[in-house]
PDB file of N, CA and C in Angstrom:
ATOM      1  N   MET A   1      24.575  -5.326 -11.556  1.00  0.00           N
ATOM      2  CA  MET A   1      23.345  -6.618 -11.529  1.00  0.00           C
ATOM      3  C   MET A   1      22.659  -6.126 -10.345  1.00  0.00           C
ATOM      4  N   LEU A   2      23.824  -6.054  -9.128  1.00  0.00           N
ATOM      5  CA  LEU A   2      22.832  -6.240  -8.329  1.00  0.00           C
ATOM      6  C   LEU A   2      22.104  -4.344  -7.817  1.00  0.00           C
ATOM      7  N   GLY A   3      22.282  -3.513  -8.455  1.00  0.00           N
ATOM      8  CA  GLY A   3      21.811  -2.142  -8.527  1.00  0.00           C
ATOM      9  C   GLY A   3      20.745  -2.087  -9.260  1.00  0.00           C
ATOM     10  N   GLY A   4      19.997  -3.086 -10.609  1.00  0.00           N
ATOM     11  CA  GLY A   4      19.381  -3.377 -11.289  1.00  0.00           C
ATOM     12  C   GLY A   4      18.314  -4.094 -10.328  1.00  0.00           C
ATOM     13  N   LEU A   5      18.740  -5.069  -9.097  1.00  0.00           N
ATOM     14  CA  LEU A   5      17.622  -5.715  -8.507  1.00  0.00           C
ATOM     15  C   LEU A   5      17.440  -4.633  -7.684  1.00  0.00           C
ATOM     16  N   PHE A   6      17.714  -3.796  -6.835  1.00  0.00           N
ATOM     17  CA  PHE A   6      17.944  -2.774  -5.936  1.00  0.00           C
ATOM     18  C   PHE A   6      16.814  -1.975  -6.341  1.00  0.00           C
ATOM     19  N   ASN A   7      17.059  -1.876  -7.620  1.00  0.00           N
ATOM     20  CA  ASN A   7      16.326  -0.696  -8.661  1.00  0.00           C
ATOM     21  C   ASN A   7      14.651  -1.007  -8.401  1.00  0.00           C
ATOM     22  N   ALA A   8      14.969  -2.519  -9.233  1.00  0.00           N
ATOM     23  CA  ALA A   8      13.623  -3.173  -9.050  1.00  0.00           C
ATOM     24  C   ALA A   8      12.401  -2.830  -8.199  1.00  0.00           C
ATOM     25  N   LEU A   9      13.190  -3.301  -6.822  1.00  0.00           N
ATOM     26  CA  LEU A   9      12.746  -3.201  -6.047  1.00  0.00           C
ATOM     27  C   LEU A   9      12.219  -2.200  -5.373  1.00  0.00           C
ATOM     28  N   ILE A  10      13.298  -1.150  -5.474  1.00  0.00           N
ATOM     29  CA  ILE A  10      12.133   0.453  -5.177  1.00  0.00           C
ATOM     30  C   ILE A  10      11.323   0.225  -6.427  1.00  0.00           C
ATOM     31  N   TYR A  11      10.977   0.429  -7.314  1.00  0.00           N
ATOM     32  CA  TYR A  11       9.861   0.568  -8.138  1.00  0.00           C
ATOM     33  C   TYR A  11       9.171  -0.079  -7.445  1.00  0.00           C
ATOM     34  N   LEU A  12       8.877  -1.786  -7.681  1.00  0.00           N
ATOM     35  CA  LEU A  12       7.784  -2.377  -6.847  1.00  0.00           C
ATOM     36  C   LEU A  12       7.401  -2.073  -5.153  1.00  0.00           C
ATOM     37  N   MET A  13       8.488  -1.225  -4.613  1.00  0.00           N
ATOM     38  CA  MET A  13       7.302  -0.841  -3.537  1.00  0.00           C
ATOM     39  C   MET A  13       6.655   0.999  -4.336  1.00  0.00           C
ATOM     40  N   GLN A  14       7.147   1.295  -4.788  1.00  0.00           N
ATOM     41  CA  GLN A  14       6.792   2.346  -5.075  1.00  0.00           C
ATOM     42  C   GLN A  14       5.372   2.243  -6.024  1.00  0.00           C
ATOM     43  N   VAL A  15       4.963   1.328  -6.146  1.00  0.00           N
ATOM     44  CA  VAL A  15       4.007   0.486  -6.887  1.00  0.00           C
ATOM     45  C   VAL A  15       2.809  -0.135  -5.610  1.00  0.00           C
ATOM     46  N   LEU A  16       3.591  -0.317  -4.599  1.00  0.00           N
ATOM     47  CA  LEU A  16       2.943  -0.737  -3.689  1.00  0.00           C
ATOM     48  C   LEU A  16       2.129   0.591  -3.069  1.00  0.00           C
ATOM     49  N   GLN A  17       2.612   1.487  -3.048  1.00  0.00           N
ATOM     50  CA  GLN A  17       2.240   2.730  -2.570  1.00  0.00           C
ATOM     51  C   GLN A  17       1.137   3.043  -3.011  1.00  0.00           C
ATOM     52  N   THR A  18       1.367   3.255  -4.391  1.00  0.00           N
ATOM     53  CA  THR A  18       0.122   3.589  -5.593  1.00  0.00           C
ATOM     54  C   THR A  18      -1.247   2.816  -5.063  1.00  0.00           C
ATOM     55  N   VAL A  19      -1.124   1.652  -4.973  1.00  0.00           N
ATOM     56  CA  VAL A  19      -1.873   0.745  -4.551  1.00  0.00           C
ATOM     57  C   VAL A  19      -2.571   0.984  -3.756  1.00  0.00           C
ATOM     58  N   ILE A  20      -1.502   1.724  -2.996  1.00  0.00           N
ATOM     59  CA  ILE A  20      -2.875   1.277  -1.092  1.00  0.00           C
ATOM     60  C   ILE A  20      -2.936   3.284  -1.240  1.00  0.00           C
ATOM     61  N   LEU A  21      -3.059   3.990  -2.216  1.00  0.00           N
ATOM     62  CA  LEU A  21      -3.769   5.484  -2.472  1.00  0.00           C
ATOM     63  C   LEU A  21      -4.550   5.111  -3.410  1.00  0.00           C
ATOM     64  N   VAL A  22      -4.545   4.202  -3.889  1.00  0.00           N
ATOM     65  CA  VAL A  22      -5.794   3.803  -5.067  1.00  0.00           C
ATOM     66  C   VAL A  22      -7.210   2.737  -3.723  1.00  0.00           C
ATOM     67  N   TRP A  23      -6.746   2.369  -3.237  1.00  0.00           N
ATOM     68  CA  TRP A  23      -7.361   1.467  -2.376  1.00  0.00           C
ATOM     69  C   TRP A  23      -7.692   2.441  -0.996  1.00  0.00           C
ATOM     70  N   PHE A  24      -7.391   3.442  -0.770  1.00  0.00           N
ATOM     71  CA  PHE A  24      -7.364   3.944   0.219  1.00  0.00           C
ATOM     72  C   PHE A  24      -8.675   5.144  -0.385  1.00  0.00           C
ATOM     73  N   ILE A  25      -7.813   6.059  -1.446  1.00  0.00           N
ATOM     74  CA  ILE A  25      -9.232   6.049  -2.293  1.00  0.00           C
ATOM     75  C   ILE A  25     -10.846   6.162  -2.097  1.00  0.00           C
ATOM     76  N   LEU A  26     -10.994   4.742  -3.235  1.00  0.00           N
ATOM     77  CA  LEU A  26     -11.581   3.930  -2.590  1.00  0.00           C
ATOM     78  C   LEU A  26     -12.134   3.542  -1.578  1.00  0.00           C
ATOM     79  N   SER A  27     -12.149   3.463  -0.800  1.00  0.00           N
ATOM     80  CA  SER A  27     -12.128   2.948   0.462  1.00  0.00           C
ATOM     81  C   SER A  27     -13.623   4.378   1.061  1.00  0.00           C
ATOM     82  N   LEU A  28     -12.890   5.358   0.939  1.00  0.00           N
ATOM     83  CA  LEU A  28     -13.607   6.377   1.128  1.00  0.00           C
ATOM     84  C   LEU A  28     -14.943   6.567   0.016  1.00  0.00           C
ATOM     85  N   LEU A  29     -14.434   6.542  -1.245  1.00  0.00           N
ATOM     86  CA  LEU A  29     -15.868   6.691  -1.968  1.00  0.00           C
ATOM     87  C   LEU A  29     -17.095   5.261  -1.893  1.00  0.00           C
ATOM     88  N   ILE A  30     -16.168   5.020  -1.583  1.00  0.00           N
ATOM     89  CA  ILE A  30     -17.390   3.054  -1.142  1.00  0.00           C
ATOM     90  C   ILE A  30     -18.187   4.043   0.303  1.00  0.00           C
ATOM     91  N   SER A  31     -17.294   4.688   1.648  1.00  0.00           N
ATOM     92  CA  SER A  31     -18.032   4.932   2.829  1.00  0.00           C
ATOM     93  C   SER A  31     -18.637   6.235   2.694  1.00  0.00           C
ATOM     94  N   PHE A  32     -18.275   7.016   1.473  1.00  0.00           N
ATOM     95  CA  PHE A  32     -19.421   7.863   1.223  1.00  0.00           C
ATOM     96  C   PHE A  32     -20.543   7.644   0.313  1.00  0.00           C
ATOM     97  N   ASN A  33     -20.370   6.938   0.069  1.00  0.00           N
ATOM     98  CA  ASN A  33     -21.750   5.731  -1.284  1.00  0.00           C
ATOM     99  C   ASN A  33     -21.597   7.055  -2.414  1.00  0.00           C
ATOM    100  N   VAL A  34     -20.267   7.164  -2.573  1.00  0.00           N
ATOM    101  CA  VAL A  34     -20.331   7.506  -4.177  1.00  0.00           C
ATOM    102  C   VAL A  34     -20.388   6.932  -4.846  1.00  0.00           C
ATOM    103  N   VAL A  35     -19.815   5.460  -4.799  1.00  0.00           N
ATOM    104  CA  VAL A  35     -19.565   4.365  -5.816  1.00  0.00           C
ATOM    105  C   VAL A  35     -20.241   3.198  -4.810  1.00  0.00           C
ATOM    106  N   ASN A  36     -21.323   2.211  -5.063  1.00  0.00           N
ATOM    107  CA  ASN A  36     -21.049   1.580  -3.866  1.00  0.00           C
ATOM    108  C   ASN A  36     -20.994  -0.011  -4.624  1.00  0.00           C
ATOM    109  N   LEU A  37     -21.151  -0.819  -3.797  1.00  0.00           N
ATOM    110  CA  LEU A  37     -20.122  -2.117  -4.123  1.00  0.00           C
ATOM    111  C   LEU A  37     -21.427  -3.216  -5.327  1.00  0.00           C
ATOM    112  N   HIS A  38     -22.391  -2.983  -5.458  1.00  0.00           N
ATOM    113  CA  HIS A  38     -23.798  -3.209  -5.918  1.00  0.00           C
ATOM    114  C   HIS A  38     -22.682  -3.501  -7.766  1.00  0.00           C
ATOM    115  N   ASN A  39     -22.137  -2.395  -8.132  1.00  0.00           N
ATOM    116  CA  ASN A  39     -21.355  -1.822  -9.018  1.00  0.00           C
ATOM    117  C   ASN A  39     -20.540  -3.308  -9.878  1.00  0.00           C
ATOM    118  N   GLN A  40     -20.436  -3.766 -10.141  1.00  0.00           N
ATOM    119  CA  GLN A  40     -19.644  -5.214 -10.994  1.00  0.00           C
ATOM    120  C   GLN A  40     -17.946  -5.225 -10.822  1.00  0.00           C
ATOM    121  N   PHE A  41     -18.289  -3.790 -11.581  1.00  0.00           N
ATOM    122  CA  PHE A  41     -17.042  -3.412 -11.693  1.00  0.00           C
ATOM    123  C   PHE A  41     -15.655  -2.545 -10.591  1.00  0.00           C
ATOM    124  N   VAL A  42     -16.735  -1.736  -9.708  1.00  0.00           N
ATOM    125  CA  VAL A  42     -16.217  -1.160  -8.778  1.00  0.00           C
ATOM    126  C   VAL A  42     -15.972  -2.386  -7.298  1.00  0.00           C
ATOM    127  N   ALA A  43     -17.358  -3.325  -7.504  1.00  0.00           N
ATOM    128  CA  ALA A  43     -16.762  -4.678  -6.667  1.00  0.00           C
ATOM    129  C   ALA A  43     -15.195  -5.261  -6.849  1.00  0.00           C
ATOM    130  N   ALA A  44     -15.127  -5.407  -8.269  1.00  0.00           N
ATOM    131  CA  ALA A  44     -13.865  -6.226  -8.417  1.00  0.00           C
ATOM    132  C   ALA A  44     -12.761  -5.969  -8.574  1.00  0.00           C
ATOM    133  N   ILE A  45     -12.513  -4.883  -8.239  1.00  0.00           N
ATOM    134  CA  ILE A  45     -11.506  -3.592  -8.507  1.00  0.00           C
ATOM    135  C   ILE A  45     -11.765  -3.774  -6.845  1.00  0.00           C
ATOM    136  N   TRP A  46     -12.524  -3.423  -6.056  1.00  0.00           N
ATOM    137  CA  TRP A  46     -12.541  -3.643  -3.980  1.00  0.00           C
ATOM    138  C   TRP A  46     -12.034  -4.994  -3.605  1.00  0.00           C
ATOM    139  N   ARG A  47     -12.354  -5.998  -4.448  1.00  0.00           N
ATOM    140  CA  ARG A  47     -11.947  -7.431  -3.672  1.00  0.00           C
ATOM    141  C   ARG A  47     -10.676  -7.966  -4.529  1.00  0.00           C
ATOM    142  N   GLY A  48     -10.031  -7.242  -5.645  1.00  0.00           N
ATOM    143  CA  GLY A  48      -8.193  -7.247  -5.879  1.00  0.00           C
ATOM    144  C   GLY A  48      -7.860  -6.673  -4.991  1.00  0.00           C
ATOM    145  N   LEU A  49      -7.719  -5.285  -5.264  1.00  0.00           N
ATOM    146  CA  LEU A  49      -6.964  -4.851  -4.078  1.00  0.00           C
ATOM    147  C   LEU A  49      -6.992  -5.038  -2.491  1.00  0.00           C
ATOM    148  N   ASN A  50      -8.255  -5.821  -2.137  1.00  0.00           N
ATOM    149  CA  ASN A  50      -8.358  -6.189  -0.380  1.00  0.00           C
ATOM    150  C   ASN A  50      -7.468  -7.403  -0.780  1.00  0.00           C
ATOM    151  N   ALA A  51      -7.320  -7.861  -1.754  1.00  0.00           N
ATOM    152  CA  ALA A  51      -6.690  -9.596  -1.997  1.00  0.00           C
ATOM    153  C   ALA A  51      -5.313  -9.578  -1.591  1.00  0.00           C
ATOM    154  N   ILE A  52      -5.505  -7.921  -2.136  1.00  0.00           N
ATOM    155  CA  ILE A  52      -3.591  -7.846  -2.489  1.00  0.00           C
ATOM    156  C   ILE A  52      -2.987  -7.305  -1.315  1.00  0.00           C
ATOM    157  N   LEU A  53      -3.821  -6.336  -0.583  1.00  0.00           N
ATOM    158  CA  LEU A  53      -3.061  -5.431   0.702  1.00  0.00           C
ATOM    159  C   LEU A  53      -3.328  -6.314   1.985  1.00  0.00           C
ATOM    160  N   ASP A  54      -4.666  -7.271   1.954  1.00  0.00           N
ATOM    161  CA  ASP A  54      -4.863  -7.695   3.668  1.00  0.00           C
ATOM    162  C   ASP A  54      -4.311  -8.481   3.921  1.00  0.00           C
ATOM    163  N   PRO A  55      -3.107  -9.581   3.316  1.00  0.00           N
ATOM    164  CA  PRO A  55      -2.365  -9.963   3.866  1.00  0.00           C
ATOM    165  C   PRO A  55      -0.970  -8.870   4.135  1.00  0.00           C
ATOM    166  N   ILE A  56      -0.678  -8.412   3.846  1.00  0.00           N
ATOM    167  CA  ILE A  56       0.000  -6.968   4.111  1.00  0.00           C
ATOM    168  C   ILE A  56       0.235  -6.432   5.402  1.00  0.00           C
ATOM    169  N   LEU A  57      -1.482  -6.009   5.639  1.00  0.00           N
ATOM    170  CA  LEU A  57      -2.351  -5.021   6.405  1.00  0.00           C
ATOM    171  C   LEU A  57      -2.656  -5.463   7.503  1.00  0.00           C
ATOM    172  N   ASN A  58      -2.456  -6.784   7.494  1.00  0.00           N
ATOM    173  CA  ASN A  58      -3.252  -7.497   8.904  1.00  0.00           C
ATOM    174  C   ASN A  58      -2.318  -7.486   9.985  1.00  0.00           C
ATOM    175  N   PRO A  59      -0.606  -7.904   9.459  1.00  0.00           N
ATOM    176  CA  PRO A  59       0.191  -8.047  10.621  1.00  0.00           C
ATOM    177  C   PRO A  59       0.323  -7.072  11.156  1.00  0.00           C
ATOM    178  N   ILE A  60       0.230  -5.831  10.691  1.00  0.00           N
ATOM    179  CA  ILE A  60       0.469  -4.650  11.290  1.00  0.00           C
ATOM    180  C   ILE A  60      -0.435  -4.134  11.684  1.00  0.00           C
ATOM    181  N   ARG A  61      -1.930  -4.807  11.053  1.00  0.00           N
ATOM    182  CA  ARG A  61      -3.453  -4.464  12.440  1.00  0.00           C
ATOM    183  C   ARG A  61      -3.105  -5.344  13.851  1.00  0.00           C
ATOM    184  N   ARG A  62      -2.942  -5.695  13.644  1.00  0.00           N
ATOM    185  CA  ARG A  62      -2.651  -6.436  15.086  1.00  0.00           C
ATOM    186  C   ARG A  62      -1.694  -6.223  15.703  1.00  0.00           C
ATOM    187  N   ILE A  63      -0.926  -5.566  15.307  1.00  0.00           N
ATOM    188  CA  ILE A  63       0.244  -5.113  15.945  1.00  0.00           C
ATOM    189  C   ILE A  63      -0.112  -4.002  16.578  1.00  0.00           C
ATOM    190  N   MET A  64      -0.790  -2.726  16.059  1.00  0.00           N
ATOM    191  CA  MET A  64      -0.767  -1.837  16.938  1.00  0.00           C
ATOM    192  C   MET A  64      -2.689  -1.461  17.518  1.00  0.00           C
ATOM    193  N   PRO A  65      -2.595  -0.465  18.437  1.00  0.00           N
ATOM    194  CA  PRO A  65      -3.441  -0.636  19.388  1.00  0.00           C
ATOM    195  C   PRO A  65      -4.661  -0.399  18.622  1.00  0.00           C
ATOM    196  N   ASN A  66      -6.354  -0.666  19.521  1.00  0.00           N
ATOM    197  CA  ASN A  66      -7.213  -0.151  18.505  1.00  0.00           C
ATOM    198  C   ASN A  66      -7.070   0.906  18.425  1.00  0.00           C
ATOM    199  N   THR A  67      -7.943   2.123  17.788  1.00  0.00           N
ATOM    200  CA  THR A  67      -8.091   3.308  17.915  1.00  0.00           C
ATOM    201  C   THR A  67     -10.131   3.444  16.919  1.00  0.00           C
ATOM    202  N   GLY A  68     -10.382   2.790  17.332  1.00  0.00           N
ATOM    203  CA  GLY A  68     -11.826   3.044  17.498  1.00  0.00           C
ATOM    204  C   GLY A  68     -11.911   2.560  15.202  1.00  0.00           C
ATOM    205  N   GLY A  69     -12.624   3.288  15.465  1.00  0.00           N
ATOM    206  CA  GLY A  69     -12.926   2.994  13.796  1.00  0.00           C
ATOM    207  C   GLY A  69     -12.020   3.776  12.531  1.00  0.00           C
ATOM    208  N   ILE A  70     -11.103   4.213  13.176  1.00  0.00           N
ATOM    209  CA  ILE A  70      -9.737   5.105  11.780  1.00  0.00           C
ATOM    210  C   ILE A  70      -8.908   4.061  11.899  1.00  0.00           C
ATOM    211  N   ASP A  71      -8.658   3.328  10.968  1.00  0.00           N
ATOM    212  CA  ASP A  71      -6.802   2.776  10.902  1.00  0.00           C
ATOM    213  C   ASP A  71      -6.307   3.013   9.699  1.00  0.00           C
ATOM    214  N   PHE A  72      -5.316   3.048  11.257  1.00  0.00           N
ATOM    215  CA  PHE A  72      -3.512   3.868  10.662  1.00  0.00           C
ATOM    216  C   PHE A  72      -2.904   2.917   9.865  1.00  0.00           C
ATOM    217  N   SER A  73      -2.992   1.276  10.081  1.00  0.00           N
ATOM    218  CA  SER A  73      -2.471   0.482   9.070  1.00  0.00           C
ATOM    219  C   SER A  73      -1.789   0.609   7.566  1.00  0.00           C
ATOM    220  N   PRO A  74      -2.824   1.298   6.747  1.00  0.00           N
ATOM    221  CA  PRO A  74      -2.118   1.916   5.706  1.00  0.00           C
ATOM    222  C   PRO A  74      -1.015   2.985   5.773  1.00  0.00           C
ATOM    223  N   MET A  75      -1.282   3.505   6.863  1.00  0.00           N
ATOM    224  CA  MET A  75      -0.300   5.242   7.081  1.00  0.00           C
ATOM    225  C   MET A  75       0.294   4.546   7.246  1.00  0.00           C
ATOM    226  N   VAL A  76       1.186   3.504   8.299  1.00  0.00           N
ATOM    227  CA  VAL A  76       1.834   2.831   8.752  1.00  0.00           C
ATOM    228  C   VAL A  76       2.936   2.108   7.669  1.00  0.00           C
ATOM    229  N   LEU A  77       2.346   1.411   6.774  1.00  0.00           N
ATOM    230  CA  LEU A  77       2.854   1.002   5.978  1.00  0.00           C
ATOM    231  C   LEU A  77       3.547   1.648   4.900  1.00  0.00           C
ATOM    232  N   ILE A  78       2.740   2.555   4.197  1.00  0.00           N
ATOM    233  CA  ILE A  78       3.222   4.253   3.357  1.00  0.00           C
ATOM    234  C   ILE A  78       4.594   4.494   4.326  1.00  0.00           C
ATOM    235  N   ILE A  79       4.426   4.940   5.558  1.00  0.00           N
ATOM    236  CA  ILE A  79       5.935   5.141   5.915  1.00  0.00           C
ATOM    237  C   ILE A  79       7.611   4.092   5.843  1.00  0.00           C
ATOM    238  N   GLY A  80       6.729   3.125   6.869  1.00  0.00           N
ATOM    239  CA  GLY A  80       7.837   1.897   6.501  1.00  0.00           C
ATOM    240  C   GLY A  80       8.327   1.953   5.104  1.00  0.00           C
ATOM    241  N   LEU A  81       7.435   2.093   3.998  1.00  0.00           N
ATOM    242  CA  LEU A  81       8.045   1.478   2.897  1.00  0.00           C
ATOM    243  C   LEU A  81       8.806   2.290   2.254  1.00  0.00           C
ATOM    244  N   MET A  82       8.371   3.589   2.514  1.00  0.00           N
ATOM    245  CA  MET A  82       9.550   4.927   1.926  1.00  0.00           C
ATOM    246  C   MET A  82      10.790   5.326   3.098  1.00  0.00           C
ATOM    247  N   VAL A  83      10.424   4.297   4.281  1.00  0.00           N
ATOM    248  CA  VAL A  83      11.833   4.159   5.311  1.00  0.00           C
ATOM    249  C   VAL A  83      12.674   3.173   4.264  1.00  0.00           C
ATOM    250  N   ILE A  84      12.069   2.299   3.682  1.00  0.00           N
ATOM    251  CA  ILE A  84      12.898   0.981   3.286  1.00  0.00           C
ATOM    252  C   ILE A  84      13.656   1.659   2.063  1.00  0.00           C
ATOM    253  N   VAL A  85      12.948   2.285   1.458  1.00  0.00           N
ATOM    254  CA  VAL A  85      13.104   3.634  -0.141  1.00  0.00           C
ATOM    255  C   VAL A  85      14.614   4.291   0.577  1.00  0.00           C
ATOM    256  N   LYS A  86      14.454   5.099   1.056  1.00  0.00           N
ATOM    257  CA  LYS A  86      15.165   5.713   1.459  1.00  0.00           C
ATOM    258  C   LYS A  86      16.856   5.276   1.775  1.00  0.00           C
ATOM    259  N   PHE A  87      16.855   3.458   2.464  1.00  0.00           N
ATOM    260  CA  PHE A  87      17.999   3.320   2.619  1.00  0.00           C
ATOM    261  C   PHE A  87      18.129   2.411   1.662  1.00  0.00           C
ATOM    262  N   MET A  88      17.380   2.008   0.989  1.00  0.00           N
ATOM    263  CA  MET A  88      17.906   1.083  -0.613  1.00  0.00           C
ATOM    264  C   MET A  88      18.398   1.746  -0.951  1.00  0.00           C
ATOM    265  N   GLU A  89      18.462   3.247  -1.508  1.00  0.00           N
ATOM    266  CA  GLU A  89      19.112   4.089  -2.453  1.00  0.00           C
ATOM    267  C   GLU A  89      19.962   4.113  -2.434  1.00  0.00           C
ATOM    268  N   PRO A  90      20.705   4.768  -1.609  1.00  0.00           N
ATOM    269  CA  PRO A  90      22.573   4.424  -1.945  1.00  0.00           C
ATOM    270  C   PRO A  90      22.756   3.035  -2.114  1.00  0.00           C
ATOM    271  N   LEU A  91      22.090   2.509  -2.084  1.00  0.00           N
ATOM    272  CA  LEU A  91      22.732   0.785  -2.783  1.00  0.00           C
ATOM    273  C   LEU A  91      23.041   0.820  -3.835  1.00  0.00           C
ATOM    274  N   VAL A  92      21.203   1.397  -4.630  1.00  0.00           N
ATOM    275  CA  VAL A  92      21.613   1.429  -6.205  1.00  0.00           C
ATOM    276  C   VAL A  92      22.681   1.931  -6.387  1.00  0.00           C
ATOM    277  N   TYR A  93      22.999   2.992  -6.106  1.00  0.00           N
ATOM    278  CA  TYR A  93      24.279   4.266  -6.591  1.00  0.00           C
ATOM    279  C   TYR A  93      25.717   3.278  -6.410  1.00  0.00           C
ATOM    280  N   ARG A  94      25.676   2.583  -5.310  1.00  0.00           N
ATOM    281  CA  ARG A  94      27.003   2.236  -4.898  1.00  0.00           C
ATOM    282  C   ARG A  94      26.893   0.639  -5.918  1.00  0.00           C
ATOM    283  N   TYR A  95      26.132  -0.181  -6.295  1.00  0.00           N
ATOM    284  CA  TYR A  95      25.902  -1.438  -7.106  1.00  0.00           C
ATOM    285  C   TYR A  95      26.088  -1.056  -8.742  1.00  0.00           C
ATOM    286  N   GLY A  96      25.016   0.137  -8.690  1.00  0.00           N
ATOM    287  CA  GLY A  96      24.415   0.096 -10.032  1.00  0.00           C
ATOM    288  C   GLY A  96      25.739   1.101 -10.649  1.00  0.00           C
TER     289      GLY A  96
END
């Protein structure tokens, strides 16, 4: 039972990593003007991704030093999630 819970948490963290990657790629496409926010579909996806990720990324942004125009908070979050998953994997095998 407990192993299933840890397994579900690992799965959610991997989904969050995928959402961060999609957000990053979409931000690059918007900044290089491949797609723009005048398209309602793109704007809706952008607002949704920001609504999901901003509450998670803002505390990381407050802690990190100012690096100019480069935002390293998504990379820090992905690395942190990967570390947490690596610590949780033995718990799945122990309790699963």
